[in-house]
JSON list of C-alpha atoms in Angstrom, two decimals:
[
{"chain": "A", "resi": 20, "resn": "GLY", "atom": "CA", "xyz": [87.99, 283.70, 32.43]},
{"chain": "A", "resi": 21, "resn": "GLU", "atom": "CA", "xyz": [86.67, 286.00, 29.62]},
{"chain": "A", "resi": 22, "resn": "SER", "atom": "CA", "xyz": [84.47, 288.82, 30.39]},
{"chain": "A", "resi": 23, "resn": "VAL", "atom": "CA", "xyz": [82.39, 291.92, 29.48]},
{"chain": "A", "resi": 24, "resn": "GLY", "atom": "CA", "xyz": [83.17, 295.26, 31.22]},
{"chain": "A", "resi": 25, "resn": "LEU", "atom": "CA", "xyz": [82.54, 298.77, 31.18]},
{"chain": "A", "resi": 26, "resn": "HIS", "atom": "CA", "xyz": [85.38, 301.59, 31.55]},
{"chain": "A", "resi": 27, "resn": "LEU", "atom": "CA", "xyz": [82.99, 303.54, 33.98]},
{"chain": "A", "resi": 28, "resn": "PRO", "atom": "CA", "xyz": [80.69, 302.86, 36.26]},
{"chain": "A", "resi": 29, "resn": "THR", "atom": "CA", "xyz": [79.07, 306.64, 36.05]},
{"chain": "A", "resi": 30, "resn": "LEU", "atom": "CA", "xyz": [78.44, 309.02, 32.90]},
{"chain": "A", "resi": 31, "resn": "SER", "atom": "CA", "xyz": [76.63, 312.31, 33.60]},
{"chain": "A", "resi": 32, "resn": "VAL", "atom": "CA", "xyz": [75.84, 314.48, 30.56]},
{"chain": "A", "resi": 33, "resn": "GLN", "atom": "CA", "xyz": [74.10, 317.87, 30.04]},
{"chain": "A", "resi": 34, "resn": "GLU", "atom": "CA", "xyz": [70.77, 317.40, 28.13]},
{"chain": "A", "resi": 35, "resn": "GLY", "atom": "CA", "xyz": [71.06, 317.99, 24.70]},
{"chain": "A", "resi": 36, "resn": "ASP", "atom": "CA", "xyz": [74.75, 316.81, 24.37]},
{"chain": "A", "resi": 37, "resn": "ASN", "atom": "CA", "xyz": [75.71, 313.12, 22.81]},
{"chain": "A", "resi": 38, "resn": "SER", "atom": "CA", "xyz": [76.22, 310.53, 25.36]},
{"chain": "A", "resi": 39, "resn": "ILE", "atom": "CA", "xyz": [78.94, 307.84, 24.83]},
{"chain": "A", "resi": 40, "resn": "ILE", "atom": "CA", "xyz": [79.47, 304.64, 26.99]},
{"chain": "A", "resi": 41, "resn": "ASN", "atom": "CA", "xyz": [82.44, 302.25, 26.43]},
{"chain": "A", "resi": 42, "resn": "CYS", "atom": "CA", "xyz": [82.75, 298.57, 26.57]},
{"chain": "A", "resi": 43, "resn": "ALA", "atom": "CA", "xyz": [85.69, 296.41, 26.31]},
{"chain": "A", "resi": 44, "resn": "TYR", "atom": "CA", "xyz": [85.42, 292.57, 25.78]},
{"chain": "A", "resi": 45, "resn": "SER", "atom": "CA", "xyz": [88.09, 290.07, 26.13]},
{"chain": "A", "resi": 46, "resn": "ASN", "atom": "CA", "xyz": [86.83, 287.22, 23.99]},
{"chain": "A", "resi": 47, "resn": "SER", "atom": "CA", "xyz": [88.31, 287.65, 20.75]},
{"chain": "A", "resi": 48, "resn": "ALA", "atom": "CA", "xyz": [85.75, 284.97, 19.35]},
{"chain": "A", "resi": 49, "resn": "SER", "atom": "CA", "xyz": [82.47, 286.84, 20.24]},
{"chain": "A", "resi": 50, "resn": "ASP", "atom": "CA", "xyz": [80.38, 287.34, 17.51]},
{"chain": "A", "resi": 51, "resn": "TYR", "atom": "CA", "xyz": [77.58, 289.21, 18.77]},
{"chain": "A", "resi": 52, "resn": "PHE", "atom": "CA", "xyz": [77.02, 292.16, 21.03]},
{"chain": "A", "resi": 53, "resn": "ILE", "atom": "CA", "xyz": [74.07, 293.93, 22.52]},
{"chain": "A", "resi": 54, "resn": "TRP", "atom": "CA", "xyz": [73.59, 297.19, 24.32]},
{"chain": "A", "resi": 55, "resn": "TYR", "atom": "CA", "xyz": [70.29, 297.29, 26.62]},
{"chain": "A", "resi": 56, "resn": "LYS", "atom": "CA", "xyz": [69.01, 299.83, 28.90]},
{"chain": "A", "resi": 57, "resn": "GLN", "atom": "CA", "xyz": [67.88, 299.45, 32.37]},
{"chain": "A", "resi": 58, "resn": "GLU", "atom": "CA", "xyz": [64.99, 301.94, 34.00]},
{"chain": "A", "resi": 59, "resn": "SER", "atom": "CA", "xyz": [64.92, 302.06, 37.84]},
{"chain": "A", "resi": 60, "resn": "GLY", "atom": "CA", "xyz": [62.58, 298.87, 38.93]},
{"chain": "A", "resi": 61, "resn": "LYS", "atom": "CA", "xyz": [62.40, 297.43, 35.39]},
{"chain": "A", "resi": 62, "resn": "GLY", "atom": "CA", "xyz": [64.30, 294.93, 33.48]},
{"chain": "A", "resi": 63, "resn": "PRO", "atom": "CA", "xyz": [66.64, 295.42, 30.62]},
{"chain": "A", "resi": 64, "resn": "GLN", "atom": "CA", "xyz": [65.42, 296.56, 27.34]},
{"chain": "A", "resi": 65, "resn": "PHE", "atom": "CA", "xyz": [66.85, 295.72, 24.06]},
{"chain": "A", "resi": 66, "resn": "ILE", "atom": "CA", "xyz": [68.45, 299.09, 22.32]},
{"chain": "A", "resi": 67, "resn": "ILE", "atom": "CA", "xyz": [70.57, 297.96, 19.38]},
{"chain": "A", "resi": 68, "resn": "ASP", "atom": "CA", "xyz": [72.62, 295.28, 18.46]},
{"chain": "A", "resi": 69, "resn": "ILE", "atom": "CA", "xyz": [75.78, 294.64, 16.08]},
{"chain": "A", "resi": 70, "resn": "ARG", "atom": "CA", "xyz": [77.41, 291.65, 14.62]},
{"chain": "A", "resi": 71, "resn": "SER", "atom": "CA", "xyz": [81.32, 290.82, 14.27]},
{"chain": "A", "resi": 72, "resn": "ASN", "atom": "CA", "xyz": [81.23, 291.16, 10.95]},
{"chain": "A", "resi": 73, "resn": "MET", "atom": "CA", "xyz": [80.28, 295.40, 11.24]},
{"chain": "A", "resi": 74, "resn": "ASP", "atom": "CA", "xyz": [82.05, 297.99, 12.44]},
{"chain": "A", "resi": 75, "resn": "LYS", "atom": "CA", "xyz": [78.66, 300.46, 13.03]},
{"chain": "A", "resi": 76, "resn": "ARG", "atom": "CA", "xyz": [75.29, 300.43, 12.94]},
{"chain": "A", "resi": 77, "resn": "GLN", "atom": "CA", "xyz": [72.72, 303.01, 13.71]},
{"chain": "A", "resi": 78, "resn": "GLY", "atom": "CA", "xyz": [69.03, 303.24, 15.16]},
{"chain": "A", "resi": 79, "resn": "GLN", "atom": "CA", "xyz": [66.86, 305.83, 16.16]},
{"chain": "A", "resi": 80, "resn": "ARG", "atom": "CA", "xyz": [69.49, 308.66, 17.99]},
{"chain": "A", "resi": 81, "resn": "VAL", "atom": "CA", "xyz": [71.54, 305.58, 18.84]},
{"chain": "A", "resi": 82, "resn": "THR", "atom": "CA", "xyz": [74.84, 304.55, 17.43]},
{"chain": "A", "resi": 83, "resn": "VAL", "atom": "CA", "xyz": [77.07, 301.52, 18.05]},
{"chain": "A", "resi": 84, "resn": "LEU", "atom": "CA", "xyz": [80.58, 301.00, 17.19]},
{"chain": "A", "resi": 85, "resn": "LEU", "atom": "CA", "xyz": [83.01, 298.20, 17.23]},
{"chain": "A", "resi": 86, "resn": "ASN", "atom": "CA", "xyz": [86.26, 298.03, 17.05]},
{"chain": "A", "resi": 87, "resn": "LYS", "atom": "CA", "xyz": [87.40, 294.45, 16.69]},
{"chain": "A", "resi": 88, "resn": "THR", "atom": "CA", "xyz": [91.36, 295.30, 16.58]},
{"chain": "A", "resi": 89, "resn": "VAL", "atom": "CA", "xyz": [91.03, 296.49, 20.40]},
{"chain": "A", "resi": 90, "resn": "LYS", "atom": "CA", "xyz": [87.82, 294.58, 21.37]},
{"chain": "A", "resi": 91, "resn": "HIS", "atom": "CA", "xyz": [86.04, 297.96, 22.16]},
{"chain": "A", "resi": 92, "resn": "LEU", "atom": "CA", "xyz": [82.23, 298.64, 21.76]},
{"chain": "A", "resi": 93, "resn": "SER", "atom": "CA", "xyz": [80.63, 301.75, 22.03]},
{"chain": "A", "resi": 94, "resn": "LEU", "atom": "CA", "xyz": [76.88, 303.45, 22.07]},
{"chain": "A", "resi": 95, "resn": "GLN", "atom": "CA", "xyz": [76.17, 306.81, 21.13]},
{"chain": "A", "resi": 96, "resn": "ILE", "atom": "CA", "xyz": [73.17, 308.89, 22.09]},
{"chain": "A", "resi": 97, "resn": "ALA", "atom": "CA", "xyz": [72.87, 311.43, 20.50]},
{"chain": "A", "resi": 98, "resn": "ALA", "atom": "CA", "xyz": [70.91, 314.57, 21.53]},
{"chain": "A", "resi": 99, "resn": "THR", "atom": "CA", "xyz": [70.66, 312.67, 25.08]},
{"chain": "A", "resi": 100, "resn": "GLN", "atom": "CA", "xyz": [67.20, 313.42, 26.76]},
{"chain": "A", "resi": 101, "resn": "PRO", "atom": "CA", "xyz": [65.77, 313.12, 30.41]},
{"chain": "A", "resi": 102, "resn": "GLY", "atom": "CA", "xyz": [64.17, 309.70, 29.58]},
{"chain": "A", "resi": 103, "resn": "ASP", "atom": "CA", "xyz": [68.01, 308.25, 28.31]},
{"chain": "A", "resi": 104, "resn": "SER", "atom": "CA", "xyz": [68.76, 308.23, 32.08]},
{"chain": "A", "resi": 105, "resn": "ALA", "atom": "CA", "xyz": [69.09, 304.50, 33.11]},
{"chain": "A", "resi": 106, "resn": "VAL", "atom": "CA", "xyz": [71.87, 302.15, 33.38]},
{"chain": "A", "resi": 107, "resn": "TYR", "atom": "CA", "xyz": [73.17, 300.59, 30.54]},
{"chain": "A", "resi": 108, "resn": "PHE", "atom": "CA", "xyz": [74.80, 297.33, 29.52]},
{"chain": "A", "resi": 109, "resn": "CYS", "atom": "CA", "xyz": [76.87, 295.88, 26.90]},
{"chain": "A", "resi": 110, "resn": "ALA", "atom": "CA", "xyz": [76.57, 291.99, 26.43]},
{"chain": "A", "resi": 111, "resn": "ASP", "atom": "CA", "xyz": [78.41, 289.52, 24.17]},
{"chain": "A", "resi": 112, "resn": "SER", "atom": "CA", "xyz": [77.78, 286.20, 22.81]},
{"chain": "A", "resi": 113, "resn": "PHE", "atom": "CA", "xyz": [79.93, 283.41, 21.05]},
{"chain": "A", "resi": 114, "resn": "GLY", "atom": "CA", "xyz": [78.38, 281.32, 18.77]},
{"chain": "A", "resi": 115, "resn": "ASN", "atom": "CA", "xyz": [75.36, 280.38, 21.14]},
{"chain": "A", "resi": 116, "resn": "GLU", "atom": "CA", "xyz": [72.64, 281.67, 22.95]},
{"chain": "A", "resi": 117, "resn": "LYS", "atom": "CA", "xyz": [73.91, 282.69, 25.83]},
{"chain": "A", "resi": 118, "resn": "LEU", "atom": "CA", "xyz": [75.09, 285.86, 26.92]},
{"chain": "A", "resi": 119, "resn": "THR", "atom": "CA", "xyz": [77.90, 287.32, 29.23]},
{"chain": "A", "resi": 120, "resn": "PHE", "atom": "CA", "xyz": [76.78, 291.00, 30.47]},
{"chain": "A", "resi": 121, "resn": "GLY", "atom": "CA", "xyz": [79.27, 293.62, 31.63]},
{"chain": "A", "resi": 122, "resn": "THR", "atom": "CA", "xyz": [78.46, 295.19, 34.65]},
{"chain": "A", "resi": 123, "resn": "GLY", "atom": "CA", "xyz": [76.99, 298.26, 33.48]},
{"chain": "A", "resi": 124, "resn": "THR", "atom": "CA", "xyz": [77.09, 302.36, 33.50]},
{"chain": "A", "resi": 125, "resn": "ARG", "atom": "CA", "xyz": [74.82, 304.60, 35.12]},
{"chain": "A", "resi": 126, "resn": "LEU", "atom": "CA", "xyz": [73.60, 307.64, 32.77]},
{"chain": "A", "resi": 127, "resn": "THR", "atom": "CA", "xyz": [72.30, 310.46, 34.59]},
{"chain": "A", "resi": 128, "resn": "ILE", "atom": "CA", "xyz": [71.17, 313.76, 32.21]},
{"chain": "A", "resi": 129, "resn": "ILE", "atom": "CA", "xyz": [71.40, 317.11, 33.78]},
{"chain": "A", "resi": 130, "resn": "PRO", "atom": "CA", "xyz": [68.67, 319.39, 33.09]},
{"chain": "B", "resi": 23, "resn": "ASP", "atom": "CA", "xyz": [50.29, 290.51, 24.09]},
{"chain": "B", "resi": 24, "resn": "ALA", "atom": "CA", "xyz": [51.66, 289.76, 27.84]},
{"chain": "B", "resi": 25, "resn": "GLY", "atom": "CA", "xyz": [55.02, 289.08, 26.73]},
{"chain": "B", "resi": 26, "resn": "ILE", "atom": "CA", "xyz": [56.80, 287.90, 29.75]},
{"chain": "B", "resi": 27, "resn": "THR", "atom": "CA", "xyz": [55.79, 287.75, 33.28]},
{"chain": "B", "resi": 28, "resn": "GLN", "atom": "CA", "xyz": [57.09, 287.06, 36.48]},
{"chain": "B", "resi": 29, "resn": "SER", "atom": "CA", "xyz": [55.96, 286.68, 39.84]},
{"chain": "B", "resi": 30, "resn": "PRO", "atom": "CA", "xyz": [55.59, 287.73, 42.46]},
{"chain": "B", "resi": 31, "resn": "ARG", "atom": "CA", "xyz": [57.32, 291.12, 42.06]},
{"chain": "B", "resi": 32, "resn": "TYR", "atom": "CA", "xyz": [58.48, 291.24, 45.50]},
{"chain": "B", "resi": 33, "resn": "LYS", "atom": "CA", "xyz": [59.04, 288.59, 47.90]},
{"chain": "B", "resi": 34, "resn": "ILE", "atom": "CA", "xyz": [60.44, 288.31, 51.65]},
{"chain": "B", "resi": 35, "resn": "THR", "atom": "CA", "xyz": [61.01, 284.96, 53.08]},
{"chain": "B", "resi": 36, "resn": "GLU", "atom": "CA", "xyz": [63.44, 283.53, 55.90]},
{"chain": "B", "resi": 37, "resn": "THR", "atom": "CA", "xyz": [66.52, 282.03, 55.66]},
{"chain": "B", "resi": 38, "resn": "GLY", "atom": "CA", "xyz": [65.71, 277.87, 55.17]},
{"chain": "B", "resi": 39, "resn": "ARG", "atom": "CA", "xyz": [62.46, 278.40, 53.59]},
{"chain": "B", "resi": 40, "resn": "GLN", "atom": "CA", "xyz": [61.63, 277.36, 50.02]},
{"chain": "B", "resi": 41, "resn": "VAL", "atom": "CA", "xyz": [60.90, 279.77, 47.77]},
{"chain": "B", "resi": 42, "resn": "THR", "atom": "CA", "xyz": [59.71, 279.37, 43.98]},
{"chain": "B", "resi": 43, "resn": "LEU", "atom": "CA", "xyz": [59.66, 282.37, 41.35]},
{"chain": "B", "resi": 44, "resn": "MET", "atom": "CA", "xyz": [57.38, 282.10, 38.45]},
{"chain": "B", "resi": 45, "resn": "CYS", "atom": "CA", "xyz": [58.21, 283.36, 35.08]},
{"chain": "B", "resi": 46, "resn": "HIS", "atom": "CA", "xyz": [55.55, 282.81, 31.96]},
{"chain": "B", "resi": 47, "resn": "GLN", "atom": "CA", "xyz": [56.25, 284.22, 27.99]},
{"chain": "B", "resi": 48, "resn": "THR", "atom": "CA", "xyz": [53.29, 284.37, 25.91]},
{"chain": "B", "resi": 49, "resn": "TRP", "atom": "CA", "xyz": [56.12, 284.35, 22.73]},
{"chain": "B", "resi": 50, "resn": "SER", "atom": "CA", "xyz": [56.53, 280.08, 22.58]},
{"chain": "B", "resi": 51, "resn": "HIS", "atom": "CA", "xyz": [60.09, 281.24, 22.49]},
{"chain": "B", "resi": 52, "resn": "SER", "atom": "CA", "xyz": [62.25, 278.14, 22.82]},
{"chain": "B", "resi": 53, "resn": "TYR", "atom": "CA", "xyz": [65.07, 279.64, 25.19]},
{"chain": "B", "resi": 54, "resn": "MET", "atom": "CA", "xyz": [64.26, 280.80, 28.47]},
{"chain": "B", "resi": 55, "resn": "PHE", "atom": "CA", "xyz": [67.06, 282.41, 31.25]},
{"chain": "B", "resi": 56, "resn": "TRP", "atom": "CA", "xyz": [67.23, 283.09, 34.77]},
{"chain": "B", "resi": 57, "resn": "TYR", "atom": "CA", "xyz": [69.71, 285.64, 36.01]},
{"chain": "B", "resi": 58, "resn": "ARG", "atom": "CA", "xyz": [70.23, 287.20, 39.39]},
{"chain": "B", "resi": 59, "resn": "GLN", "atom": "CA", "xyz": [71.39, 291.10, 39.26]},
{"chain": "B", "resi": 60, "resn": "ASP", "atom": "CA", "xyz": [73.44, 292.24, 42.11]},
{"chain": "B", "resi": 61, "resn": "LEU", "atom": "CA", "xyz": [75.42, 295.41, 42.87]},
{"chain": "B", "resi": 62, "resn": "GLY", "atom": "CA", "xyz": [78.69, 295.39, 41.26]},
{"chain": "B", "resi": 63, "resn": "HIS", "atom": "CA", "xyz": [78.10, 291.97, 39.51]},
{"chain": "B", "resi": 64, "resn": "GLY", "atom": "CA", "xyz": [75.93, 293.15, 36.65]},
{"chain": "B", "resi": 65, "resn": "LEU", "atom": "CA", "xyz": [73.42, 290.07, 35.17]},
{"chain": "B", "resi": 66, "resn": "ARG", "atom": "CA", "xyz": [74.67, 286.44, 36.37]},
{"chain": "B", "resi": 67, "resn": "LEU", "atom": "CA", "xyz": [73.24, 283.80, 34.61]},
{"chain": "B", "resi": 68, "resn": "ILE", "atom": "CA", "xyz": [71.91, 281.11, 37.40]},
{"chain": "B", "resi": 69, "resn": "TYR", "atom": "CA", "xyz": [70.18, 278.57, 34.73]},
{"chain": "B", "resi": 70, "resn": "TYR", "atom": "CA", "xyz": [68.79, 278.32, 31.16]},
{"chain": "B", "resi": 71, "resn": "SER", "atom": "CA", "xyz": [66.78, 275.95, 29.18]},
{"chain": "B", "resi": 72, "resn": "ALA", "atom": "CA", "xyz": [66.59, 275.18, 25.52]},
{"chain": "B", "resi": 73, "resn": "ALA", "atom": "CA", "xyz": [63.13, 273.65, 25.35]},
{"chain": "B", "resi": 74, "resn": "ALA", "atom": "CA", "xyz": [60.96, 272.23, 27.67]},
{"chain": "B", "resi": 75, "resn": "ASP", "atom": "CA", "xyz": [62.34, 269.57, 29.72]},
{"chain": "B", "resi": 76, "resn": "ILE", "atom": "CA", "xyz": [65.87, 270.78, 28.64]},
{"chain": "B", "resi": 77, "resn": "THR", "atom": "CA", "xyz": [67.83, 272.75, 30.96]},
{"chain": "B", "resi": 78, "resn": "ASP", "atom": "CA", "xyz": [71.39, 273.49, 31.96]},
{"chain": "B", "resi": 79, "resn": "LYS", "atom": "CA", "xyz": [73.43, 275.56, 34.46]},
{"chain": "B", "resi": 80, "resn": "GLY", "atom": "CA", "xyz": [74.75, 278.72, 33.95]},
{"chain": "B", "resi": 81, "resn": "GLU", "atom": "CA", "xyz": [77.13, 280.61, 35.61]},
{"chain": "B", "resi": 82, "resn": "VAL", "atom": "CA", "xyz": [76.05, 280.61, 39.57]},
{"chain": "B", "resi": 83, "resn": "PRO", "atom": "CA", "xyz": [73.91, 277.28, 39.57]},
{"chain": "B", "resi": 84, "resn": "ASP", "atom": "CA", "xyz": [74.35, 276.57, 43.49]},
{"chain": "B", "resi": 85, "resn": "GLY", "atom": "CA", "xyz": [71.35, 276.58, 45.73]},
{"chain": "B", "resi": 86, "resn": "TYR", "atom": "CA", "xyz": [68.48, 277.28, 42.88]},
{"chain": "B", "resi": 87, "resn": "VAL", "atom": "CA", "xyz": [66.71, 274.22, 40.97]},
{"chain": "B", "resi": 88, "resn": "VAL", "atom": "CA", "xyz": [64.79, 274.89, 37.65]},
{"chain": "B", "resi": 89, "resn": "SER", "atom": "CA", "xyz": [61.91, 272.59, 35.73]},
{"chain": "B", "resi": 90, "resn": "ARG", "atom": "CA", "xyz": [60.61, 273.02, 32.44]},
{"chain": "B", "resi": 91, "resn": "SER", "atom": "CA", "xyz": [57.39, 271.11, 32.07]},
{"chain": "B", "resi": 92, "resn": "LYS", "atom": "CA", "xyz": [55.75, 273.57, 29.41]},
{"chain": "B", "resi": 93, "resn": "THR", "atom": "CA", "xyz": [57.60, 275.57, 27.03]},
{"chain": "B", "resi": 94, "resn": "GLU", "atom": "CA", "xyz": [55.96, 278.85, 28.42]},
{"chain": "B", "resi": 95, "resn": "ASN", "atom": "CA", "xyz": [56.73, 277.96, 32.07]},
{"chain": "B", "resi": 96, "resn": "PHE", "atom": "CA", "xyz": [60.22, 277.97, 33.71]},
{"chain": "B", "resi": 97, "resn": "PRO", "atom": "CA", "xyz": [59.96, 278.69, 37.31]},
{"chain": "B", "resi": 98, "resn": "LEU", "atom": "CA", "xyz": [62.93, 279.04, 39.70]},
{"chain": "B", "resi": 99, "resn": "THR", "atom": "CA", "xyz": [63.16, 277.40, 42.95]},
{"chain": "B", "resi": 100, "resn": "LEU", "atom": "CA", "xyz": [65.52, 278.04, 46.04]},
{"chain": "B", "resi": 101, "resn": "GLU", "atom": "CA", "xyz": [65.30, 274.82, 47.93]},
{"chain": "B", "resi": 102, "resn": "SER", "atom": "CA", "xyz": [66.50, 276.48, 51.57]},
{"chain": "B", "resi": 103, "resn": "ALA", "atom": "CA", "xyz": [67.05, 280.10, 50.87]},
{"chain": "B", "resi": 104, "resn": "THR", "atom": "CA", "xyz": [70.13, 282.12, 52.36]},
{"chain": "B", "resi": 105, "resn": "ARG", "atom": "CA", "xyz": [71.10, 285.68, 52.75]},
{"chain": "B", "resi": 106, "resn": "SER", "atom": "CA", "xyz": [73.65, 285.46, 50.07]},
{"chain": "B", "resi": 107, "resn": "GLN", "atom": "CA", "xyz": [70.49, 284.88, 47.70]},
{"chain": "B", "resi": 108, "resn": "THR", "atom": "CA", "xyz": [69.04, 288.41, 48.31]},
{"chain": "B", "resi": 109, "resn": "SER", "atom": "CA", "xyz": [68.62, 289.84, 45.12]},
{"chain": "B", "resi": 110, "resn": "VAL", "atom": "CA", "xyz": [66.74, 290.90, 41.90]},
{"chain": "B", "resi": 111, "resn": "TYR", "atom": "CA", "xyz": [65.96, 288.03, 39.77]},
{"chain": "B", "resi": 112, "resn": "PHE", "atom": "CA", "xyz": [64.91, 288.67, 35.64]},
{"chain": "B", "resi": 113, "resn": "CYS", "atom": "CA", "xyz": [63.71, 285.79, 33.62]},
{"chain": "B", "resi": 114, "resn": "ALA", "atom": "CA", "xyz": [64.44, 286.39, 30.04]},
{"chain": "B", "resi": 115, "resn": "SER", "atom": "CA", "xyz": [63.00, 284.46, 26.71]},
{"chain": "B", "resi": 116, "resn": "SER", "atom": "CA", "xyz": [64.88, 284.49, 23.34]},
{"chain": "B", "resi": 117, "resn": "GLU", "atom": "CA", "xyz": [64.38, 283.15, 19.60]},
{"chain": "B", "resi": 118, "resn": "LEU", "atom": "CA", "xyz": [66.58, 282.73, 16.66]},
{"chain": "B", "resi": 119, "resn": "ALA", "atom": "CA", "xyz": [65.83, 285.99, 15.05]},
{"chain": "B", "resi": 120, "resn": "GLY", "atom": "CA", "xyz": [68.09, 285.38, 11.23]},
{"chain": "B", "resi": 121, "resn": "GLU", "atom": "CA", "xyz": [71.65, 284.70, 13.00]},
{"chain": "B", "resi": 122, "resn": "PHE", "atom": "CA", "xyz": [71.61, 285.83, 16.62]},
{"chain": "B", "resi": 123, "resn": "TYR", "atom": "CA", "xyz": [69.05, 284.92, 19.52]},
{"chain": "B", "resi": 124, "resn": "GLU", "atom": "CA", "xyz": [67.77, 288.39, 20.77]},
{"chain": "B", "resi": 125, "resn": "GLN", "atom": "CA", "xyz": [66.81, 288.00, 24.85]},
{"chain": "B", "resi": 126, "resn": "TYR", "atom": "CA", "xyz": [63.73, 289.89, 26.61]},
{"chain": "B", "resi": 127, "resn": "PHE", "atom": "CA", "xyz": [63.32, 290.47, 29.98]},
{"chain": "B", "resi": 128, "resn": "GLY", "atom": "CA", "xyz": [60.74, 289.97, 32.30]},
{"chain": "B", "resi": 129, "resn": "PRO", "atom": "CA", "xyz": [60.23, 292.92, 34.77]},
{"chain": "B", "resi": 130, "resn": "GLY", "atom": "CA", "xyz": [61.57, 291.12, 37.61]},
{"chain": "B", "resi": 131, "resn": "THR", "atom": "CA", "xyz": [61.18, 289.64, 40.82]},
{"chain": "B", "resi": 132, "resn": "ARG", "atom": "CA", "xyz": [62.85, 291.36, 43.84]},
{"chain": "B", "resi": 133, "resn": "LEU", "atom": "CA", "xyz": [63.69, 288.60, 46.55]},
{"chain": "B", "resi": 134, "resn": "THR", "atom": "CA", "xyz": [64.71, 289.54, 50.56]},
{"chain": "B", "resi": 135, "resn": "VAL", "atom": "CA", "xyz": [65.87, 286.53, 52.47]},
{"chain": "B", "resi": 136, "resn": "THR", "atom": "CA", "xyz": [65.89, 287.60, 56.23]}
]
C-alpha cells in the first residue's frame, strides 16, 4: 500500500549546525505534507506544512523542501539548538482529512 | 484555552478488562482521530470521526470501539484488552484551514495491559 517513510531512524547534529531530515513518500497523488515534532512524553506538535503545488516553504528557522519528481520531502532546521532534540515525523494526505505518518527520525543535538 | 486533553495519562489494566480512554477538545473541531503509537510503526490511525454520530475505521480498528455523541468528546473503548494493545494512544482534532486540515494532538495516554 501507499506509505510515507523516512531514510534514517536517528540523526546526531552538533549544536549550531544545520539539520536535514529526509522523508520519502510513495503516493504521487498526495497533495499535502506536514512535519511534526514530538518531544519525549508529549504529543506531536505541528511544525510546518507544504502543498503539492509548492517546492519550498520557510518558517522560523525551518524550511521544508518538496521534490515531486523523486517524491522526496525534507525538513531543514537552521542553527540547531538543544530544544530541537525530538522525534520528527512527516505525514501526507491525499484529498482528505486523514494523514499517513512515517515512522519518525530521532534528532539528537550534540553540545 | 485548554485545547485537547486526554485522560487518564497513564493506565495499567489486566487482559480481558474493558477500558475507556477519554478525549476532549475545546475548539469545536469537526474531525477527531485516535492513533496508537508503537516503536517502529509511528502513528497508526485507529478510528476517526467527521462529526457527532459519524465515525469510521482507520488502519487498525480491531478490538476498539468509539462513539461521538457530542462534538467535543471522542472516547475510545477497548472492550476486552489484550497485551498487544499496550501502546501510547493519541487523540487529535482538526478543522479545515484554507484548503487543508491541520491536526492538533493531545498529550497521549500510556496504556499497559498485563
